[in-house]
Amino acid sequence: MLLEHLKRAADERAAQALTRRRRIAHSACAPHQSVGALDATPTPLLTFCSNDYLGLANHASIAHALAEGAHRYGAGSGASHLVSGHSLAHAQLEEGLARWLAPYIPQAQALYFCTGYMANLAVLTALGTAQATLFCEALNHASLIDGARLAKADVQRYPHGDTQALDALLRASQCELKLIVTDSVFSMDGDIAPLADLLALAERHDAWIVVDDAHGFGTLGEQGRGVLEHLGLRSERLIYIGTLGKAAGVAGAFVAAHATIVEHLVNTARPYIYTTAAPPAVAHALLTSLQIIAGEEGRSRRAHLAALIAQLRSGLAALAERAGWTLGASDTAIQPLIVGDNATALALSAALEAEGIRVGAIRPPTVPAGTARLRITLSASHTAEDVTRLLDALARALPQVSAPRAAHKEAA
Ligand SMILES: *Cc1c(COP(=O)(O)O)cnc(C)c1O
């Protein structure tokens, strides 16, 4: 009965071109990555789908620091942070992150988590009590949505980027504990939330802001400290979440907020308390990653990334215009080419793959129905030639996918 039920669901997914499958990477995360079946010779593909924005996931010094951390601290942490798993490496990392965010958040302390997903569940469940209301941006990441679902707080949603609608909701609210919850850089669109306006609203309505900077930390700001540095914001109302598996190239996440908030999370946040601490070696590797991000190398990687973004956007703008597609209004490393229906997005992704290029086709429920897209992400380890190759391949794919679209539908 269960299996039949699931089989029907799988058939429905297939009919809507929504089946997902995993590919196996045989080599490290890098623009040129070998992909294939478990026991087959892998194919080298030029990839534009990782979130390794600075190209640090396969950085020799960070990999070396990871090995050094393993030699010093062993493989595992052995317990949760509150039992015996909290190591010197974790504490050093938290201290370093707190110092980084202190210019933007008075009395900032930082708390390291195994993943960003857990950090978001922790913040929203620990602060989103029955006395609170969460005001959630419509395009928030799934982990923020799940955190809001799990929280006891009342949840209200405001349309993407619509500060007027949010203002109206805040004004109408009688709740004394208001939290605005938003991504900084939207993960499937690449645009940046109007955080200065949101902060002004927070001040006017005595609300707090939970900001998830998964795609901004490391990439935005002179020193890579993320969206708060980029926009020059400072307030104790900011509850900041940065993730460390994307631009920072390793794994995990952190919350930086006023010391009282962090203390509350340590004592009450179940996704923090009831899980084994990440291996100390991971935190040790992140110390090296932070040094690189803040230093000259990080600066030059961000400058190179900015040049690649400009090159890709000018090429994509011409292409989108010809095909009647929409290029997202994004200045970040996330560049969505919105084609509309699922089958076209898949056909485009397949046409690129036939040329040895890998770009993810993002479909519902990750994005709203009718907005299936290629989500092209750039990394500082791409070259200008890589971007040219992608643009040329897209131009060649264009006539193929616009015509066979009807054929594909008939076949389905
Ligand atoms: C990736 C992502 C997360 C989750 O972070 P992980 O460390 O991968 O669990 C949270 N929020 C946003 C916006 C993300 O893109």
Coordinates of C-alpha atoms and ligand atoms in Angstrom, one line a residue:
M1 CA 0.0 0.0 0.0
L2 CA 2.7 2.5 1.0
L3 CA 4.9 1.5 -2.0
E4 CA 2.0 1.8 -4.4
H5 CA 1.2 5.2 -3.0
L6 CA 4.8 6.3 -3.4
K7 CA 4.9 4.8 -6.9
R8 CA 1.9 6.9 -7.9
A9 CA 3.6 10.0 -6.5
A10 CA 6.8 9.2 -8.5
D11 CA 4.7 8.8 -11.7
E12 CA 3.1 12.1 -11.1
R13 CA 6.5 13.8 -10.6
A14 CA 7.8 12.2 -13.8
A15 CA 4.7 13.4 -15.8
Q16 CA 5.5 17.0 -14.7
A17 CA 9.2 16.7 -15.4
L18 CA 9.9 17.0 -11.7
T19 CA 11.9 13.9 -11.0
R20 CA 15.1 14.7 -9.2
R21 CA 18.2 12.5 -9.3
R22 CA 21.6 12.8 -7.8
R23 CA 24.8 12.8 -9.8
I24 CA 28.1 11.4 -8.4
A25 CA 31.1 13.6 -8.4
H26 CA 34.3 11.6 -8.7
S27 CA 36.6 14.6 -8.1
A28 CA 36.7 17.7 -5.8
C29 CA 34.3 20.6 -6.1
A30 CA 35.8 22.7 -8.9
P31 CA 34.7 24.3 -12.2
H32 CA 36.0 21.2 -14.0
Q33 CA 34.6 18.3 -12.2
S34 CA 34.3 14.6 -13.2
V35 CA 30.8 13.2 -12.9
G36 CA 29.5 9.7 -13.6
A37 CA 27.9 6.5 -12.3
L38 CA 29.4 4.6 -9.4
D39 CA 31.4 2.1 -11.4
A40 CA 31.7 3.9 -14.8
T41 CA 34.4 6.2 -16.1
P42 CA 33.3 9.7 -15.1
T43 CA 32.8 12.5 -17.6
P44 CA 34.6 15.8 -17.1
L45 CA 32.0 18.7 -17.0
L46 CA 32.4 22.4 -16.7
T47 CA 30.0 23.2 -13.8
F48 CA 28.1 26.3 -13.0
C49 CA 26.0 25.0 -10.1
S50 CA 28.0 24.9 -6.9
N51 CA 27.8 27.6 -4.2
D52 CA 31.6 27.6 -3.9
Y53 CA 31.6 31.3 -4.8
L54 CA 35.2 32.0 -3.8
G55 CA 36.6 28.7 -5.0
L56 CA 37.7 27.7 -1.5
A57 CA 36.1 24.2 -1.3
N58 CA 39.2 22.7 -2.8
H59 CA 41.8 25.2 -1.6
A60 CA 45.1 23.5 -0.6
S61 CA 45.7 25.5 2.6
I62 CA 42.2 24.8 3.9
A63 CA 42.3 21.1 3.0
H64 CA 45.7 21.1 4.8
A65 CA 44.2 22.8 7.9
L66 CA 41.4 20.2 7.9
A67 CA 44.0 17.4 8.0
E68 CA 46.0 19.3 10.7
G69 CA 42.8 19.7 12.7
A70 CA 42.2 15.9 12.4
H71 CA 45.7 15.2 13.6
R72 CA 45.3 17.5 16.6
Y73 CA 41.6 16.8 17.6
G74 CA 40.8 13.4 15.9
A75 CA 38.0 12.6 13.6
G76 CA 34.9 13.2 15.7
S77 CA 33.8 15.5 18.6
G78 CA 32.2 12.7 20.6
A79 CA 29.2 14.6 22.0
S80 CA 27.0 17.6 21.8
H81 CA 28.4 21.1 22.7
L82 CA 26.8 21.1 26.1
V83 CA 28.0 17.7 27.1
S84 CA 31.7 17.3 26.1
G85 CA 31.9 18.1 22.4
H86 CA 32.8 21.8 22.5
S87 CA 36.4 22.1 21.6
L88 CA 39.1 24.8 21.5
A89 CA 38.7 25.0 17.7
H90 CA 35.0 25.6 18.0
A91 CA 35.6 28.3 20.6
Q92 CA 38.3 30.0 18.5
L93 CA 36.1 30.0 15.5
E94 CA 33.2 31.6 17.4
E95 CA 35.5 34.2 18.8
G96 CA 36.8 35.1 15.4
L97 CA 33.3 35.3 13.9
A98 CA 32.1 37.5 16.8
R99 CA 35.0 39.9 16.2
W100 CA 34.1 40.0 12.5
L101 CA 30.5 40.9 13.1
A102 CA 31.0 43.2 16.1
P103 CA 31.2 46.4 13.9
Y104 CA 27.6 45.7 12.7
I105 CA 26.0 44.1 15.8
P106 CA 26.8 45.7 19.2
Q107 CA 27.9 43.2 21.8
A108 CA 27.9 40.4 19.2
Q109 CA 28.6 36.9 20.1
A110 CA 28.7 34.0 17.6
L111 CA 27.5 30.4 17.9
Y112 CA 28.7 27.7 15.5
F113 CA 26.2 25.1 14.1
C114 CA 26.7 21.9 12.1
T115 CA 24.6 23.3 9.2
G116 CA 22.7 26.4 8.1
Y117 CA 19.5 24.4 8.1
M118 CA 19.9 23.7 11.8
A119 CA 20.9 27.3 12.6
N120 CA 17.7 28.5 11.0
L121 CA 15.6 26.0 12.8
A122 CA 17.3 26.9 16.1
V123 CA 16.8 30.7 15.8
L124 CA 13.2 30.5 14.7
T125 CA 12.1 27.9 17.2
A126 CA 14.0 29.5 20.1
L127 CA 12.9 33.0 19.5
G128 CA 9.6 32.3 17.7
T129 CA 7.7 31.4 20.9
A130 CA 3.9 31.5 21.3
Q131 CA 4.4 35.2 22.4
A132 CA 6.0 36.1 19.1
T133 CA 5.0 36.8 15.5
L134 CA 7.3 36.0 12.6
F135 CA 7.0 38.2 9.5
C136 CA 8.5 36.1 6.8
E137 CA 9.5 37.2 3.3
A138 CA 7.8 35.2 0.5
L139 CA 11.0 33.8 -1.1
N140 CA 12.7 32.7 2.0
H141 CA 14.9 29.6 1.9
A142 CA 13.2 26.3 2.8
S143 CA 15.1 26.1 6.1
L144 CA 13.6 29.4 7.2
I145 CA 10.2 28.2 6.1
D146 CA 10.6 24.9 8.1
G147 CA 11.9 26.9 11.1
A148 CA 8.7 29.0 11.0
R149 CA 6.5 25.9 10.7
L150 CA 8.2 24.4 13.7
A151 CA 8.0 27.6 15.8
K152 CA 5.0 28.2 18.1
A153 CA 4.8 31.8 16.9
D154 CA 2.1 33.2 14.7
V155 CA 3.5 33.4 11.1
Q156 CA 2.7 36.1 8.6
R157 CA 4.1 36.3 5.1
Y158 CA 4.8 39.4 3.0
P159 CA 5.4 39.5 -0.8
H160 CA 8.9 39.5 -2.1
G161 CA 10.7 42.8 -1.5
D162 CA 7.4 44.5 -0.5
T163 CA 8.4 46.8 2.4
Q164 CA 5.0 48.6 2.2
A165 CA 3.1 45.4 2.8
L166 CA 5.4 44.5 5.6
D167 CA 4.9 48.0 7.1
A168 CA 1.2 47.4 7.0
L169 CA 1.5 44.0 8.7
L170 CA 3.8 45.4 11.4
R171 CA 1.5 48.3 12.0
A172 CA -1.5 46.1 12.4
S173 CA 0.2 43.7 14.8
Q174 CA -0.6 43.8 18.5
C175 CA 2.2 41.4 19.2
E176 CA 5.0 42.7 21.4
L177 CA 7.7 40.3 20.1
K178 CA 8.0 40.9 16.4
L179 CA 10.7 39.2 14.2
I180 CA 11.2 40.0 10.5
V181 CA 12.7 36.9 8.8
T182 CA 14.5 37.2 5.5
D183 CA 17.2 35.9 3.2
S184 CA 19.8 38.6 2.4
V185 CA 20.7 37.3 -1.1
F186 CA 17.7 35.2 -2.4
S187 CA 19.1 31.8 -3.2
M188 CA 17.2 31.1 -6.5
D189 CA 17.0 34.8 -7.7
G190 CA 20.3 36.4 -6.6
D191 CA 18.8 39.7 -5.6
I192 CA 19.4 41.4 -2.3
A193 CA 16.8 42.2 0.3
P194 CA 16.2 45.9 1.1
L195 CA 17.8 45.5 4.5
A196 CA 18.3 49.2 5.2
D197 CA 14.5 49.7 4.7
L198 CA 13.7 46.6 6.8
L199 CA 15.9 47.9 9.6
A200 CA 14.1 51.3 9.5
L201 CA 10.8 49.4 9.8
A202 CA 12.2 47.3 12.6
E203 CA 13.1 50.4 14.5
R204 CA 9.8 52.1 13.8
H205 CA 7.8 49.1 14.9
D206 CA 10.1 47.8 17.6
A207 CA 10.8 44.6 15.7
W208 CA 13.9 42.4 15.3
I209 CA 15.4 41.1 12.0
V210 CA 16.6 37.6 11.4
V211 CA 18.8 37.8 8.3
D212 CA 20.1 34.7 6.6
D213 CA 23.3 35.6 4.7
A214 CA 24.1 32.1 3.3
H215 CA 25.0 33.6 -0.1
G216 CA 26.5 36.9 1.1
F217 CA 29.0 35.8 3.7
G218 CA 32.4 35.8 2.2
T219 CA 31.3 37.3 -1.1
L220 CA 29.8 40.7 -0.1
G221 CA 31.6 43.6 1.5
E222 CA 35.2 44.9 1.1
Q223 CA 36.5 42.3 3.6
G224 CA 33.9 39.6 2.7
R225 CA 32.1 40.0 6.0
G226 CA 28.8 39.8 4.2
V227 CA 25.7 41.8 3.6
L228 CA 25.9 43.9 6.8
E229 CA 29.4 45.2 5.7
H230 CA 28.2 45.6 2.1
L231 CA 25.2 47.8 3.2
G232 CA 27.0 49.4 6.1
L233 CA 24.3 48.5 8.6
R234 CA 24.6 48.5 12.4
S235 CA 22.0 47.6 15.0
E236 CA 21.5 45.4 18.0
R237 CA 18.2 44.4 16.3
L238 CA 20.1 42.2 13.8
I239 CA 20.2 38.5 14.3
Y240 CA 22.6 37.3 11.6
I241 CA 23.1 33.8 10.2
G242 CA 26.1 33.1 8.0
T243 CA 26.8 29.7 6.5
L244 CA 30.2 28.2 6.1
G245 CA 29.7 25.6 3.4
K246 CA 29.3 28.0 0.5
A247 CA 31.8 30.9 0.0
A248 CA 33.8 29.7 3.1
G249 CA 34.3 26.4 1.3
V250 CA 33.9 24.0 4.3
A251 CA 30.7 23.3 6.3
G252 CA 28.5 24.5 9.0
A253 CA 27.0 27.9 9.9
F254 CA 26.9 30.5 12.7
V255 CA 24.5 32.9 14.4
A256 CA 25.9 36.2 15.4
A257 CA 23.7 38.3 17.6
H258 CA 23.6 40.3 20.9
A259 CA 25.2 38.2 23.6
T260 CA 21.9 37.8 25.4
I261 CA 20.3 36.2 22.3
V262 CA 23.3 33.8 21.8
E263 CA 23.1 32.8 25.5
H264 CA 19.4 32.1 25.1
L265 CA 20.1 29.9 22.0
V266 CA 22.8 27.9 23.9
N267 CA 20.2 27.2 26.6
T268 CA 17.1 26.6 24.7
A269 CA 17.6 25.9 21.0
R270 CA 17.0 22.2 20.4
P271 CA 18.8 22.0 17.1
Y272 CA 21.8 23.2 18.9
I273 CA 21.5 21.2 22.1
Y274 CA 20.4 17.8 20.8
T275 CA 23.0 17.0 18.2
T276 CA 26.6 16.0 18.2
A277 CA 29.1 18.9 17.7
A278 CA 30.7 19.0 14.2
P279 CA 34.2 17.6 14.1
P280 CA 36.6 20.1 15.7
A281 CA 38.8 19.7 12.6
V282 CA 36.1 21.4 10.5
A283 CA 36.2 24.4 12.8
H284 CA 40.0 24.4 12.7
A285 CA 39.9 24.4 8.9
L286 CA 37.4 27.3 9.0
L287 CA 40.0 29.4 10.9
T288 CA 42.2 29.3 7.8
S289 CA 39.2 29.9 5.5
L290 CA 38.4 33.1 7.4
Q291 CA 42.0 34.3 7.1
I292 CA 41.8 33.8 3.4
I293 CA 38.5 35.6 3.0
A294 CA 39.6 38.6 4.9
G295 CA 43.1 38.9 3.3
E296 CA 44.5 40.0 0.0
E297 CA 43.6 36.6 -1.6
G298 CA 40.0 37.0 -0.6
R299 CA 39.9 40.5 -2.0
S300 CA 41.3 39.5 -5.4
R301 CA 39.0 36.5 -5.6
R302 CA 36.0 38.8 -5.0
A303 CA 37.3 41.2 -7.7
H304 CA 37.7 38.4 -10.2
L305 CA 34.2 37.1 -9.3
A306 CA 32.7 40.5 -9.9
A307 CA 34.4 40.6 -13.4
L308 CA 32.9 37.2 -14.3
I309 CA 29.5 38.3 -13.1
A310 CA 29.6 41.4 -15.4
Q311 CA 30.8 39.3 -18.4
L312 CA 28.0 36.6 -17.9
R313 CA 25.3 39.2 -17.4
S314 CA 26.0 41.1 -20.6
G315 CA 26.1 37.9 -22.6
L316 CA 22.9 36.5 -20.9
A317 CA 21.0 39.8 -21.4
A318 CA 21.4 39.5 -25.2
L319 CA 20.5 35.8 -25.2
A320 CA 17.4 36.2 -22.9
E321 CA 16.1 39.0 -25.1
R322 CA 16.4 36.8 -28.2
A323 CA 14.6 33.8 -26.6
G324 CA 12.0 35.8 -24.7
W325 CA 13.3 34.6 -21.4
T326 CA 13.9 36.6 -18.2
L327 CA 17.3 37.3 -16.8
G328 CA 16.9 37.9 -13.0
A329 CA 17.8 41.3 -11.6
S330 CA 20.9 40.1 -9.8
D331 CA 24.3 41.5 -9.2
T332 CA 25.5 38.5 -7.3
A333 CA 27.1 35.2 -8.2
I334 CA 23.6 33.7 -8.6
Q335 CA 22.3 34.4 -12.1
P336 CA 18.9 32.9 -12.9
L337 CA 17.8 32.5 -16.5
I338 CA 14.0 32.1 -16.1
V339 CA 12.6 30.1 -18.9
G340 CA 9.1 29.3 -17.5
D341 CA 8.1 25.7 -17.9
N342 CA 9.9 22.7 -16.4
A343 CA 10.4 20.8 -19.7
T344 CA 12.2 23.8 -21.3
A345 CA 14.5 24.2 -18.3
L346 CA 15.3 20.5 -18.4
A347 CA 15.9 20.5 -22.2
L348 CA 18.2 23.5 -21.9
S349 CA 20.2 21.8 -19.1
A350 CA 20.4 18.6 -21.2
A351 CA 21.6 20.5 -24.3
L352 CA 24.3 22.1 -22.2
E353 CA 25.3 18.8 -20.8
A354 CA 25.7 17.4 -24.3
E355 CA 28.4 20.1 -24.7
G356 CA 30.1 19.1 -21.4
I357 CA 28.6 21.9 -19.3
R358 CA 26.6 21.4 -16.2
V359 CA 24.0 23.9 -15.0
G360 CA 21.1 23.0 -12.7
A361 CA 17.5 23.2 -13.9
I362 CA 15.6 24.5 -10.9
R363 CA 11.9 23.6 -10.8
P364 CA 9.0 23.7 -8.4
P365 CA 8.7 23.4 -5.4
T366 CA 12.1 25.1 -5.1
V367 CA 10.8 28.0 -7.2
P368 CA 7.1 29.0 -7.9
A369 CA 5.3 27.1 -10.7
G370 CA 5.9 28.6 -14.1
T371 CA 9.3 30.0 -13.2
A372 CA 11.5 27.1 -13.9
R373 CA 15.0 28.3 -14.5
L374 CA 18.6 27.6 -15.1
R375 CA 20.4 28.7 -11.9
I376 CA 23.8 29.7 -13.1
T377 CA 26.3 30.2 -10.3
L378 CA 29.8 31.6 -10.7
S379 CA 32.9 30.9 -8.7
A380 CA 36.2 32.8 -8.4
S381 CA 37.8 29.7 -9.7
H382 CA 36.0 30.0 -13.1
T383 CA 38.0 31.8 -15.9
A384 CA 36.7 34.3 -18.5
E385 CA 37.1 31.5 -21.0
D386 CA 34.8 29.2 -19.0
V387 CA 32.1 31.9 -19.1
T388 CA 32.5 32.4 -22.8
R389 CA 32.2 28.7 -23.3
L390 CA 28.9 28.7 -21.4
L391 CA 27.5 31.7 -23.4
D392 CA 28.4 30.1 -26.7
A393 CA 26.8 26.8 -25.7
L394 CA 23.6 28.6 -24.6
A395 CA 23.5 30.4 -27.9
R396 CA 23.7 27.1 -29.8
A397 CA 21.1 25.4 -27.5
L398 CA 18.6 28.2 -28.0
P399 CA 17.0 27.1 -31.3
Q400 CA 17.0 23.5 -30.2
V401 CA 15.0 24.1 -27.0
S402 CA 12.6 26.6 -28.3
A403 CA 11.4 24.4 -31.2
P404 CA 11.3 20.9 -29.6
R405 CA 9.4 22.2 -26.7
A406 CA 6.1 21.4 -28.4
A407 CA 7.4 18.0 -29.5
H408 CA 8.4 17.3 -25.9
K409 CA 4.9 18.0 -24.7
E410 CA 3.4 15.7 -27.3
A411 CA 5.7 12.9 -26.4
A412 CA 4.9 13.3 -22.7
Ligands
LIG1 C1 22.2 26.7 1.7 C2 21.3 27.6 2.5 C3 21.0 27.3 3.9 C4 21.4 26.1 4.5 O1 22.7 26.1 4.8 P1 23.5 24.7 5.0 O2 24.7 25.0 5.7 O3 23.7 24.2 3.6 O4 22.5 23.7 5.7 C5 20.2 28.2 4.6 N1 19.8 29.4 4.0 C6 20.0 29.7 2.7 C7 19.5 30.9 2.1 C8 20.7 28.8 1.9 O5 21.0 29.1 0.7

